[in-house]
PDB file of C-alpha atoms in Angstrom:
ATOM      1  CA  MET A   1      23.104  20.748  -2.402  1.00 35.00           C
ATOM      2  CA  PRO A   2      24.302  17.816  -0.345  1.00 37.00           C
ATOM      3  CA  SER A   3      25.574  18.672   3.083  1.00 36.00           C
ATOM      4  CA  ALA A   4      29.286  18.524   3.793  1.00 38.00           C
ATOM      5  CA  PRO A   5      30.437  14.982   4.962  1.00 39.00           C
ATOM      6  CA  SER A   6      30.367  14.535   8.694  1.00 42.00           C
ATOM      7  CA  THR A   7      32.587  12.234  10.674  1.00 54.00           C
ATOM      8  CA  PRO A   8      31.926   8.580  10.062  1.00 61.00           C
ATOM      9  CA  GLY A   9      30.419   7.929  13.389  1.00 66.00           C
ATOM     10  CA  SER A  10      30.989   8.202  17.110  1.00 67.00           C
ATOM     11  CA  ALA A  11      30.369   5.623  19.890  1.00 61.00           C
ATOM     12  CA  THR A  12      29.030   8.521  22.013  1.00 64.00           C
ATOM     13  CA  VAL A  13      25.553   7.548  23.219  1.00 63.00           C
ATOM     14  CA  VAL A  14      22.903   9.904  21.893  1.00 67.00           C
ATOM     15  CA  GLY A  15      19.766   7.915  22.614  1.00 71.00           C
ATOM     16  CA  PRO A  16      18.454   4.456  23.497  1.00 81.00           C
ATOM     17  CA  GLY A  17      20.368   1.652  21.660  1.00 93.00           C
ATOM     18  CA  TYR A  18      19.495  -1.761  20.486  1.00 96.00           C
ATOM     19  CA  ARG A  19      20.541  -3.135  23.845  1.00 91.00           C
ATOM     20  CA  ASP A  20      17.566  -1.248  25.187  1.00 90.00           C
ATOM     21  CA  GLN A  21      15.249  -1.851  22.234  1.00 90.00           C
ATOM     22  CA  GLN A  22      15.345  -5.581  21.556  1.00 91.00           C
ATOM     23  CA  TYR A  23      12.454  -6.242  19.384  1.00 94.00           C
ATOM     24  CA  TRP A  24      14.964  -7.021  16.488  1.00 97.00           C
ATOM     25  CA  LEU A  25      15.993 -10.210  18.345  1.00 97.00           C
ATOM     26  CA  ARG A  26      12.596 -11.642  17.528  1.00 97.00           C
ATOM     27  CA  TYR A  27      13.454 -11.701  13.822  1.00 98.00           C
ATOM     28  CA  GLN A  28      16.415 -13.893  14.342  1.00 98.00           C
ATOM     29  CA  ASP A  29      14.362 -17.124  14.774  1.00 97.00           C
ATOM     30  CA  PHE A  30      13.394 -16.932  11.161  1.00 97.00           C
ATOM     31  CA  PHE A  31      17.036 -16.868   9.772  1.00 98.00           C
ATOM     32  CA  PRO A  32      19.249 -19.936   9.429  1.00 97.00           C
ATOM     33  CA  GLY A  33      21.359 -20.400  12.610  1.00 95.00           C
ATOM     34  CA  ALA A  34      24.655 -19.308  11.204  1.00 96.00           C
ATOM     35  CA  LEU A  35      23.156 -15.869  10.166  1.00 98.00           C
ATOM     36  CA  ARG A  36      21.461 -15.147  13.458  1.00 98.00           C
ATOM     37  CA  VAL A  37      22.486 -12.004  15.418  1.00 98.00           C
ATOM     38  CA  THR A  38      22.474 -12.023  19.129  1.00 96.00           C
ATOM     39  CA  ALA A  39      23.204  -9.501  21.761  1.00 94.00           C
ATOM     40  CA  GLU A  40      26.738 -10.896  22.040  1.00 95.00           C
ATOM     41  CA  ASN A  41      27.714 -10.682  18.379  1.00 96.00           C
ATOM     42  CA  ALA A  42      25.571  -7.772  17.283  1.00 97.00           C
ATOM     43  CA  PRO A  43      27.222  -4.817  15.517  1.00 97.00           C
ATOM     44  CA  ALA A  44      28.677  -2.008  17.473  1.00 97.00           C
ATOM     45  CA  GLU A  45      26.437   1.057  17.637  1.00 97.00           C
ATOM     46  CA  GLN A  46      27.484   4.593  16.618  1.00 96.00           C
ATOM     47  CA  TRP A  47      25.801   7.899  16.027  1.00 96.00           C
ATOM     48  CA  TRP A  48      26.618  10.016  13.010  1.00 96.00           C
ATOM     49  CA  PRO A  49      25.566  13.772  12.930  1.00 94.00           C
ATOM     50  CA  TRP A  50      23.832  14.637   9.704  1.00 94.00           C
ATOM     51  CA  ARG A  51      22.002  17.872   9.023  1.00 91.00           C
ATOM     52  CA  GLY A  52      20.988  18.248  12.642  1.00 89.00           C
ATOM     53  CA  THR A  53      19.847  14.648  12.991  1.00 92.00           C
ATOM     54  CA  ALA A  54      21.680  11.961  14.924  1.00 94.00           C
ATOM     55  CA  VAL A  55      21.752   8.999  12.494  1.00 96.00           C
ATOM     56  CA  HIS A  56      22.148   5.600  14.116  1.00 97.00           C
ATOM     57  CA  LEU A  57      24.752   3.391  12.536  1.00 98.00           C
ATOM     58  CA  ASP A  58      25.417  -0.350  13.122  1.00 98.00           C
ATOM     59  CA  ARG A  59      29.024  -1.168  12.347  1.00 98.00           C
ATOM     60  CA  VAL A  60      31.098  -4.365  12.329  1.00 98.00           C
ATOM     61  CA  ALA A  61      34.510  -2.815  12.120  1.00 96.00           C
ATOM     62  CA  ARG A  62      37.122  -4.890  10.183  1.00 96.00           C
ATOM     63  CA  PRO A  63      40.090  -2.581   9.520  1.00 94.00           C
ATOM     64  CA  ARG A  64      41.819  -5.221   7.396  1.00 94.00           C
ATOM     65  CA  ALA A  65      38.779  -5.936   5.274  1.00 95.00           C
ATOM     66  CA  PRO A  66      39.429  -5.047   1.579  1.00 94.00           C
ATOM     67  CA  THR A  67      35.952  -3.768   1.035  1.00 96.00           C
ATOM     68  CA  LYS A  68      33.106  -2.088   3.020  1.00 98.00           C
ATOM     69  CA  LEU A  69      29.408  -2.999   2.755  1.00 98.00           C
ATOM     70  CA  ILE A  70      26.748  -0.333   3.382  1.00 98.00           C
ATOM     71  CA  ALA A  71      23.398  -2.067   3.842  1.00 98.00           C
ATOM     72  CA  LEU A  72      20.281  -0.028   3.070  1.00 98.00           C
ATOM     73  CA  HIS A  73      16.775  -0.725   4.345  1.00 98.00           C
ATOM     74  CA  GLY A  74      13.563   0.427   2.824  1.00 94.00           C
ATOM     75  CA  VAL A  75      10.250   1.731   4.196  1.00 91.00           C
ATOM     76  CA  GLY A  76       9.079  -0.213   7.228  1.00 90.00           C
ATOM     77  CA  THR A  77      12.480  -1.714   8.164  1.00 95.00           C
ATOM     78  CA  TYR A  78      15.711  -0.532   9.632  1.00 97.00           C
ATOM     79  CA  GLY A  79      19.455  -1.226   9.749  1.00 98.00           C
ATOM     80  CA  ARG A  80      19.604  -3.745  12.530  1.00 98.00           C
ATOM     81  CA  MET A  81      17.145  -5.905  10.670  1.00 98.00           C
ATOM     82  CA  LEU A  82      19.719  -6.285   7.858  1.00 98.00           C
ATOM     83  CA  ALA A  83      22.479  -7.515  10.149  1.00 98.00           C
ATOM     84  CA  PRO A  84      21.947 -11.203   9.277  1.00 98.00           C
ATOM     85  CA  TYR A  85      22.628 -10.533   5.582  1.00 98.00           C
ATOM     86  CA  GLY A  86      25.977  -9.162   6.510  1.00 97.00           C
ATOM     87  CA  ARG A  87      26.913 -12.589   7.972  1.00 98.00           C
ATOM     88  CA  LEU A  88      26.463 -14.370   4.666  1.00 98.00           C
ATOM     89  CA  PRO A  89      29.699 -16.171   3.925  1.00 97.00           C
ATOM     90  CA  SER A  90      30.306 -14.068   0.795  1.00 97.00           C
ATOM     91  CA  LEU A  91      30.017 -10.875   2.833  1.00 97.00           C
ATOM     92  CA  ALA A  92      31.252 -11.918   6.253  1.00 95.00           C
ATOM     93  CA  ASP A  93      34.848 -10.575   5.633  1.00 95.00           C
ATOM     94  CA  PHE A  94      33.527  -7.071   4.734  1.00 97.00           C
ATOM     95  CA  GLU A  95      33.338  -4.102   7.045  1.00 98.00           C
ATOM     96  CA  PHE A  96      29.584  -3.821   7.628  1.00 98.00           C
ATOM     97  CA  ILE A  97      27.780  -0.485   8.101  1.00 98.00           C
ATOM     98  CA  ALA A  98      23.948  -0.157   8.384  1.00 98.00           C
ATOM     99  CA  PRO A  99      22.295   3.187   8.980  1.00 98.00           C
ATOM    100  CA  ASP A 100      18.772   3.658  10.369  1.00 98.00           C
ATOM    101  CA  LEU A 101      17.622   6.182   7.827  1.00 96.00           C
ATOM    102  CA  PRO A 102      15.703   9.155   9.195  1.00 93.00           C
ATOM    103  CA  GLY A 103      12.215   8.299  10.489  1.00 90.00           C
ATOM    104  CA  PHE A 104      12.945   4.552  11.090  1.00 93.00           C
ATOM    105  CA  GLY A 105      14.721   2.496  13.633  1.00 95.00           C
ATOM    106  CA  LEU A 106      16.555   4.540  16.214  1.00 95.00           C
ATOM    107  CA  THR A 107      16.996   7.568  13.989  1.00 94.00           C
ATOM    108  CA  GLY A 108      14.331  10.175  14.713  1.00 83.00           C
ATOM    109  CA  ALA A 109      12.507  12.221  12.138  1.00 75.00           C
ATOM    110  CA  SER A 110      14.091  15.590  11.419  1.00 66.00           C
ATOM    111  CA  ARG A 111      12.443  18.731  12.679  1.00 60.00           C
ATOM    112  CA  ARG A 112      11.857  19.577   8.966  1.00 68.00           C
ATOM    113  CA  ALA A 113       9.901  17.435   6.555  1.00 78.00           C
ATOM    114  CA  ILE A 114      12.040  14.616   5.287  1.00 87.00           C
ATOM    115  CA  THR A 115      11.727  13.382   1.680  1.00 90.00           C
ATOM    116  CA  TYR A 116      12.977  10.497  -0.294  1.00 92.00           C
ATOM    117  CA  ARG A 117      15.629  12.782  -1.764  1.00 95.00           C
ATOM    118  CA  ASP A 118      16.883  13.437   1.793  1.00 94.00           C
ATOM    119  CA  TRP A 119      17.425   9.732   2.155  1.00 96.00           C
ATOM    120  CA  VAL A 120      19.486   9.697  -1.078  1.00 97.00           C
ATOM    121  CA  SER A 121      21.481  12.732   0.196  1.00 97.00           C
ATOM    122  CA  CYS A 122      21.978  11.035   3.576  1.00 97.00           C
ATOM    123  CA  VAL A 123      23.396   7.957   2.024  1.00 98.00           C
ATOM    124  CA  LEU A 124      25.605   9.926  -0.434  1.00 98.00           C
ATOM    125  CA  ASP A 125      27.006  11.848   2.501  1.00 98.00           C
ATOM    126  CA  LEU A 126      27.641   8.562   4.443  1.00 98.00           C
ATOM    127  CA  VAL A 127      29.494   7.175   1.407  1.00 98.00           C
ATOM    128  CA  GLU A 128      31.610  10.293   1.261  1.00 97.00           C
ATOM    129  CA  ALA A 129      32.281  10.165   4.953  1.00 97.00           C
ATOM    130  CA  GLU A 130      33.435   6.597   4.755  1.00 97.00           C
ATOM    131  CA  ARG A 131      35.644   7.342   1.739  1.00 96.00           C
ATOM    132  CA  SER A 132      37.226  10.193   3.656  1.00 95.00           C
ATOM    133  CA  ARG A 133      38.033   7.753   6.465  1.00 94.00           C
ATOM    134  CA  ASP A 134      39.820   5.481   4.052  1.00 94.00           C
ATOM    135  CA  GLU A 135      39.892   4.570   0.348  1.00 92.00           C
ATOM    136  CA  ARG A 136      38.558   1.048   0.561  1.00 95.00           C
ATOM    137  CA  PRO A 137      35.913   0.292  -2.163  1.00 96.00           C
ATOM    138  CA  ILE A 138      32.303   0.471  -1.064  1.00 98.00           C
ATOM    139  CA  VAL A 139      29.536  -1.901  -2.059  1.00 98.00           C
ATOM    140  CA  LEU A 140      25.861  -1.023  -1.513  1.00 98.00           C
ATOM    141  CA  LEU A 141      23.431  -3.763  -0.469  1.00 98.00           C
ATOM    142  CA  GLY A 142      19.754  -2.611  -0.862  1.00 98.00           C
ATOM    143  CA  ILE A 143      17.070  -4.906   0.559  1.00 98.00           C
ATOM    144  CA  SER A 144      13.433  -4.339  -0.456  1.00 94.00           C
ATOM    145  CA  THR A 145      12.924  -0.741  -1.439  1.00 92.00           C
ATOM    146  CA  GLY A 146      16.448  -0.113  -0.329  1.00 97.00           C
ATOM    147  CA  GLY A 147      17.339  -1.599  -3.746  1.00 97.00           C
ATOM    148  CA  ARG A 148      15.914   1.479  -5.455  1.00 96.00           C
ATOM    149  CA  LEU A 149      17.757   3.743  -2.979  1.00 98.00           C
ATOM    150  CA  ALA A 150      21.071   1.840  -3.604  1.00 98.00           C
ATOM    151  CA  TYR A 151      20.586   2.332  -7.367  1.00 98.00           C
ATOM    152  CA  ASP A 152      19.839   6.102  -7.041  1.00 97.00           C
ATOM    153  CA  VAL A 153      22.960   6.649  -4.744  1.00 98.00           C
ATOM    154  CA  ALA A 154      25.177   4.706  -6.993  1.00 98.00           C
ATOM    155  CA  ALA A 155      24.017   6.613 -10.034  1.00 97.00           C
ATOM    156  CA  GLN A 156      25.137   9.860  -8.423  1.00 97.00           C
ATOM    157  CA  ALA A 157      28.177   8.792  -6.432  1.00 97.00           C
ATOM    158  CA  GLY A 158      30.677   9.639  -9.064  1.00 90.00           C
ATOM    159  CA  GLY A 159      32.801   6.539  -8.756  1.00 93.00           C
ATOM    160  CA  ALA A 160      32.659   6.405  -4.889  1.00 96.00           C
ATOM    161  CA  VAL A 161      30.542   3.241  -5.030  1.00 98.00           C
ATOM    162  CA  ALA A 162      32.160   0.090  -6.521  1.00 97.00           C
ATOM    163  CA  GLY A 163      29.092  -2.121  -6.863  1.00 98.00           C
ATOM    164  CA  VAL A 164      25.414  -2.534  -6.087  1.00 98.00           C
ATOM    165  CA  ILE A 165      23.504  -5.532  -4.844  1.00 98.00           C
ATOM    166  CA  ALA A 166      19.687  -5.031  -4.836  1.00 98.00           C
ATOM    167  CA  THR A 167      16.829  -7.467  -4.054  1.00 98.00           C
ATOM    168  CA  CYS A 168      14.215  -5.169  -5.595  1.00 95.00           C
ATOM    169  CA  LEU A 169      14.214  -2.407  -8.314  1.00 95.00           C
ATOM    170  CA  ALA A 170      10.507  -1.776  -8.812  1.00 89.00           C
ATOM    171  CA  ASP A 171       9.767   1.727  -9.988  1.00 87.00           C
ATOM    172  CA  PRO A 172       6.970   3.242  -7.711  1.00 80.00           C
ATOM    173  CA  GLN A 173       6.083   5.763 -10.442  1.00 80.00           C
ATOM    174  CA  ARG A 174       4.465   2.814 -12.302  1.00 78.00           C
ATOM    175  CA  ASP A 175       0.696   2.270 -11.529  1.00 74.00           C
ATOM    176  CA  ASP A 176       1.222  -1.557 -11.445  1.00 75.00           C
ATOM    177  CA  VAL A 177       4.005  -1.097  -8.801  1.00 75.00           C
ATOM    178  CA  ARG A 178       1.810   1.211  -6.717  1.00 66.00           C
ATOM    179  CA  ARG A 179      -0.972  -1.333  -6.626  1.00 64.00           C
ATOM    180  CA  ARG A 180       1.466  -3.848  -5.222  1.00 64.00           C
ATOM    181  CA  LEU A 181       3.066  -1.429  -2.746  1.00 64.00           C
ATOM    182  CA  ALA A 182      -0.256  -0.083  -1.379  1.00 54.00           C
ATOM    183  CA  ALA A 183      -1.913  -1.584   1.703  1.00 45.00           C
ATOM    184  CA  ARG A 184      -4.873  -2.417  -0.666  1.00 46.00           C
ATOM    185  CA  PRO A 185      -4.740  -2.411  -4.440  1.00 48.00           C
ATOM    186  CA  GLU A 186      -7.513   0.087  -4.758  1.00 41.00           C
ATOM    187  CA  MET A 187      -5.447   2.591  -2.762  1.00 44.00           C
ATOM    188  CA  ALA A 188      -3.041   2.962  -5.677  1.00 43.00           C
ATOM    189  CA  GLN A 189      -5.481   5.276  -7.363  1.00 49.00           C
ATOM    190  CA  TRP A 190      -5.368   7.568  -4.435  1.00 46.00           C
ATOM    191  CA  ALA A 191      -1.599   8.015  -4.766  1.00 49.00           C
ATOM    192  CA  GLY A 192      -1.980  11.038  -6.980  1.00 50.00           C
ATOM    193  CA  LEU A 193      -4.063  12.665  -4.300  1.00 44.00           C
ATOM    194  CA  LEU A 194      -1.011  12.868  -2.043  1.00 48.00           C
ATOM    195  CA  THR A 195       0.411  15.572  -4.343  1.00 51.00           C
ATOM    196  CA  LEU A 196      -2.654  17.671  -3.391  1.00 46.00           C
ATOM    197  CA  VAL A 197      -1.952  17.438   0.416  1.00 52.00           C
ATOM    198  CA  PRO A 198      -1.460  21.021   1.578  1.00 51.00           C
ATOM    199  CA  LYS A 199       2.004  21.810   2.819  1.00 58.00           C
ATOM    200  CA  PRO A 200       0.979  22.208   6.530  1.00 51.00           C
ATOM    201  CA  LEU A 201      -0.409  18.591   6.313  1.00 54.00           C
ATOM    202  CA  ALA A 202       2.574  17.059   4.666  1.00 57.00           C
ATOM    203  CA  ALA A 203       4.081  16.523   8.068  1.00 64.00           C
ATOM    204  CA  ALA A 204       0.991  14.591   9.266  1.00 64.00           C
ATOM    205  CA  ARG A 205       1.880  11.016  10.185  1.00 73.00           C
ATOM    206  CA  VAL A 206      -0.058   7.868   9.786  1.00 73.00           C
ATOM    207  CA  PRO A 207       0.972   4.285  10.538  1.00 76.00           C
ATOM    208  CA  VAL A 208       3.117   2.716   7.808  1.00 79.00           C
ATOM    209  CA  HIS A 209       0.762  -0.320   7.537  1.00 72.00           C
ATOM    210  CA  TRP A 210      -2.065   2.045   6.651  1.00 69.00           C
ATOM    211  CA  LEU A 211      -0.308   2.911   3.412  1.00 73.00           C
ATOM    212  CA  THR A 212       1.872   0.047   2.432  1.00 77.00           C
ATOM    213  CA  ASN A 213       1.320  -3.681   2.194  1.00 81.00           C
ATOM    214  CA  ILE A 214       3.533  -4.616   5.107  1.00 84.00           C
ATOM    215  CA  ALA A 215       1.630  -7.917   5.479  1.00 84.00           C
ATOM    216  CA  ALA A 216       3.459  -9.105   2.304  1.00 88.00           C
ATOM    217  CA  ALA A 217       6.972  -8.316   3.730  1.00 90.00           C
ATOM    218  CA  SER A 218       7.494 -12.030   4.224  1.00 94.00           C
ATOM    219  CA  ASN A 219       5.839 -15.368   3.152  1.00 94.00           C
ATOM    220  CA  HIS A 220       6.169 -16.345   6.788  1.00 95.00           C
ATOM    221  CA  GLY A 221       2.966 -15.084   8.451  1.00 94.00           C
ATOM    222  CA  GLN A 222       4.627 -14.783  11.875  1.00 96.00           C
ATOM    223  CA  PHE A 223       7.597 -12.851  10.447  1.00 96.00           C
ATOM    224  CA  ALA A 224       5.240 -10.491   8.506  1.00 94.00           C
ATOM    225  CA  ASN A 225       3.199  -9.906  11.680  1.00 94.00           C
ATOM    226  CA  LEU A 226       6.406  -8.971  13.614  1.00 95.00           C
ATOM    227  CA  VAL A 227       7.322  -6.423  10.965  1.00 94.00           C
ATOM    228  CA  TRP A 228       3.730  -5.070  10.962  1.00 92.00           C
ATOM    229  CA  ALA A 229       3.769  -4.559  14.742  1.00 93.00           C
ATOM    230  CA  ASP A 230       7.279  -3.316  15.091  1.00 94.00           C
ATOM    231  CA  GLU A 231       7.039   0.290  16.475  1.00 93.00           C
ATOM    232  CA  ILE A 232      10.247   1.368  14.893  1.00 94.00           C
ATOM    233  CA  GLY A 233       9.650  -0.545  11.638  1.00 92.00           C
ATOM    234  CA  GLY A 234       6.416  -1.468   9.970  1.00 90.00           C
ATOM    235  CA  GLY A 235       4.347  -0.317  12.979  1.00 90.00           C
ATOM    236  CA  SER A 236       5.999   3.133  12.949  1.00 89.00           C
ATOM    237  CA  TRP A 237       4.375   6.305  11.615  1.00 86.00           C
ATOM    238  CA  LEU A 238       5.093   7.769   8.154  1.00 82.00           C
ATOM    239  CA  ALA A 239       4.777  11.466   7.137  1.00 82.00           C
ATOM    240  CA  LEU A 240       2.357  11.953   4.260  1.00 77.00           C
ATOM    241  CA  GLY A 241       4.960  14.171   2.577  1.00 79.00           C
ATOM    242  CA  PHE A 242       7.577  11.462   2.797  1.00 85.00           C
ATOM    243  CA  ALA A 243       5.207   8.820   1.280  1.00 81.00           C
ATOM    244  CA  ARG A 244       4.370  11.306  -1.552  1.00 80.00           C
ATOM    245  CA  SER A 245       8.005  11.842  -2.351  1.00 83.00           C
ATOM    246  CA  CYS A 246       8.680   8.051  -2.397  1.00 83.00           C
ATOM    247  CA  LEU A 247       6.032   7.567  -5.084  1.00 81.00           C
ATOM    248  CA  ALA A 248       6.673  10.706  -7.072  1.00 82.00           C
ATOM    249  CA  THR A 249      10.461  10.935  -7.209  1.00 88.00           C
ATOM    250  CA  PRO A 250      11.800   9.684 -10.510  1.00 92.00           C
ATOM    251  CA  PRO A 251      14.967   7.571 -10.654  1.00 94.00           C
ATOM    252  CA  ALA A 252      18.073   9.617 -10.234  1.00 95.00           C
ATOM    253  CA  VAL A 253      19.119   8.541 -13.707  1.00 96.00           C
ATOM    254  CA  ALA A 254      17.029   6.816 -16.317  1.00 96.00           C
ATOM    255  CA  PRO A 255      18.126   3.192 -16.553  1.00 96.00           C
ATOM    256  CA  GLU A 256      19.111   3.672 -20.165  1.00 97.00           C
ATOM    257  CA  ASP A 257      21.512   6.426 -19.062  1.00 97.00           C
ATOM    258  CA  TYR A 258      22.964   4.618 -16.029  1.00 97.00           C
ATOM    259  CA  ALA A 259      26.726   4.909 -15.947  1.00 96.00           C
ATOM    260  CA  GLY A 260      27.208   3.751 -12.375  1.00 96.00           C
ATOM    261  CA  PRO A 261      29.046   0.735 -10.978  1.00 97.00           C
ATOM    262  CA  PRO A 262      28.148  -2.924 -11.780  1.00 98.00           C
ATOM    263  CA  LEU A 263      24.759  -4.024 -10.414  1.00 98.00           C
ATOM    264  CA  LEU A 264      23.428  -7.363  -9.305  1.00 98.00           C
ATOM    265  CA  LEU A 265      19.696  -7.864  -9.090  1.00 98.00           C
ATOM    266  CA  ALA A 266      19.162 -10.866  -6.722  1.00 98.00           C
ATOM    267  CA  HIS A 267      15.350 -11.011  -6.597  1.00 98.00           C
ATOM    268  CA  PRO A 268      13.234 -13.400  -4.535  1.00 97.00           C
ATOM    269  CA  ASP A 269      11.365 -15.563  -7.007  1.00 97.00           C
ATOM    270  CA  ASP A 270       8.343 -15.977  -4.620  1.00 96.00           C
ATOM    271  CA  ASP A 271       7.978 -12.308  -3.806  1.00 94.00           C
ATOM    272  CA  ARG A 272       4.325 -11.710  -3.120  1.00 90.00           C
ATOM    273  CA  TRP A 273       4.703  -7.957  -2.553  1.00 88.00           C
ATOM    274  CA  THR A 274       6.828  -6.787  -5.564  1.00 90.00           C
ATOM    275  CA  PRO A 275       6.955  -9.698  -7.914  1.00 90.00           C
ATOM    276  CA  LEU A 276      10.059 -10.241 -10.074  1.00 93.00           C
ATOM    277  CA  LEU A 277       8.378  -8.926 -13.324  1.00 93.00           C
ATOM    278  CA  LEU A 278       8.154  -5.437 -11.694  1.00 93.00           C
ATOM    279  CA  SER A 279      11.864  -5.293 -11.018  1.00 95.00           C
ATOM    280  CA  ARG A 280      12.796  -6.773 -14.492  1.00 96.00           C
ATOM    281  CA  GLN A 281      10.811  -4.043 -16.166  1.00 95.00           C
ATOM    282  CA  PHE A 282      13.333  -1.618 -14.751  1.00 96.00           C
ATOM    283  CA  PHE A 283      16.403  -3.857 -14.599  1.00 97.00           C
ATOM    284  CA  ASP A 284      16.340  -4.972 -18.230  1.00 97.00           C
ATOM    285  CA  ARG A 285      16.648  -1.281 -19.328  1.00 96.00           C
ATOM    286  CA  ILE A 286      19.820  -0.642 -17.359  1.00 97.00           C
ATOM    287  CA  ALA A 287      22.783   0.311 -19.401  1.00 93.00           C
ATOM    288  CA  GLY A 288      26.243  -1.057 -18.222  1.00 86.00           C
ATOM    289  CA  PRO A 289      27.357  -4.249 -16.503  1.00 96.00           C
ATOM    290  CA  THR A 290      24.603  -6.082 -14.763  1.00 97.00           C
ATOM    291  CA  ARG A 291      23.966  -9.623 -13.388  1.00 97.00           C
ATOM    292  CA  PHE A 292      20.660 -11.258 -12.427  1.00 98.00           C
ATOM    293  CA  ALA A 293      19.948 -14.148 -10.017  1.00 98.00           C
ATOM    294  CA  PRO A 294      16.616 -15.491  -8.782  1.00 98.00           C
ATOM    295  CA  LEU A 295      16.386 -16.478  -5.129  1.00 98.00           C
ATOM    296  CA  SER A 296      14.502 -19.704  -5.090  1.00 98.00           C
ATOM    297  CA  GLY A 297      11.617 -20.087  -2.696  1.00 97.00           C
ATOM    298  CA  ALA A 298      12.245 -16.742  -1.093  1.00 98.00           C
ATOM    299  CA  GLY A 299       9.738 -13.992  -0.125  1.00 97.00           C
ATOM    300  CA  HIS A 300      10.150 -10.197  -0.269  1.00 95.00           C
ATOM    301  CA  LEU A 301      12.393 -10.045   2.772  1.00 97.00           C
ATOM    302  CA  PRO A 302      14.448 -13.275   2.077  1.00 97.00           C
ATOM    303  CA  VAL A 303      14.818 -15.461   5.209  1.00 97.00           C
ATOM    304  CA  GLU A 304      14.383 -18.847   3.492  1.00 97.00           C
ATOM    305  CA  GLU A 305      17.493 -21.061   3.531  1.00 97.00           C
ATOM    306  CA  SER A 306      17.167 -21.873  -0.221  1.00 98.00           C
ATOM    307  CA  GLY A 307      16.865 -18.217  -1.217  1.00 98.00           C
ATOM    308  CA  LEU A 308      19.705 -17.141   1.068  1.00 98.00           C
ATOM    309  CA  ALA A 309      22.024 -19.914  -0.351  1.00 98.00           C
ATOM    310  CA  ASP A 310      21.224 -18.542  -3.833  1.00 98.00           C
ATOM    311  CA  LEU A 311      21.944 -15.011  -2.657  1.00 98.00           C
ATOM    312  CA  ASP A 312      25.257 -15.996  -1.158  1.00 98.00           C
ATOM    313  CA  ARG A 313      26.248 -17.802  -4.481  1.00 98.00           C
ATOM    314  CA  ALA A 314      25.197 -14.902  -6.589  1.00 98.00           C
ATOM    315  CA  VAL A 315      26.941 -12.322  -4.460  1.00 98.00           C
ATOM    316  CA  ARG A 316      30.194 -14.371  -4.533  1.00 98.00           C
ATOM    317  CA  ASP A 317      30.038 -14.715  -8.307  1.00 97.00           C
ATOM    318  CA  PHE A 318      29.300 -11.014  -8.702  1.00 98.00           C
ATOM    319  CA  LEU A 319      32.157  -9.909  -6.468  1.00 97.00           C
ATOM    320  CA  ASP A 320      34.519 -12.311  -8.137  1.00 96.00           C
ATOM    321  CA  GLU A 321      33.575 -11.145 -11.699  1.00 95.00           C
ATOM    322  CA  PHE A 322      34.161  -7.508 -10.912  1.00 93.00           C
ATOM    323  CA  GLY A 323      37.115  -7.843  -8.534  1.00 91.00           C
ATOM    324  CA  LEU A 324      35.242  -6.402  -5.550  1.00 86.00           C
ATOM    325  CA  GLN A 325      36.697  -8.529  -2.802  1.00 74.00           C
TER     326      GLN A 325
END
């Protein structure tokens, strides 16, 4: 059962913030100038109590904005890394909220073992908390494996989510997807062995880049190296039980049975981690209103100007078509 919604966030300082942890500033050099986030224009920081965990939230509060955007990161990234996407012209007038999901960024791991289902529950509760604050529509933006998370949340949100924008929808239950996600293709055949890990060892943690192909996070070698070395991102430690749950958890709803809000797949067309075909295998089965747009010249975490221009146009067309702005 999901926990009762908590308050949407407090400015009370719970731990070190992004003014203390400034590794994220190094990513900004790779984004076009207008999208770069600085210490001066960065989102405000809040802490949201969830199931005994203090979840860090980035927020750009715009009380007059007609819509809220909740940006969801995937494994090896965190909310502050997504702040430039919230500055796209098509999204710049939205209220922007980006959680650091448990185990990444400034949100610590829970005392109990966190699973992928907990991530889904965390975001569902955050959506409910935001809806209790006001009734503005909420759009989810899922970057990388955050796209799958956005899909799963929207499928269960019961109308609380008005739209989904995802850059990736690859299903990690598929062997071909696992080969791409793994740090080395041959490791995909070991994925089933994770189910045999004894419960006491499920909490054992290993570096993220031991298990996942973080080196393919970007087509820019320097950017990918930054992600790989980031101690709260791709260089952080991942519990074996969480990794197992990410691979083994089926979609919340089969795509043929999806009855959630409109969904845009805006997929990088030069994604060397999860190529477009892997997402199309899932996306093309989705029932209900969908749109697709390729992001030209863009890698897995799109920072290329051509791809970001395509993303901006696709998002604007999507929002216009479905009246989400």
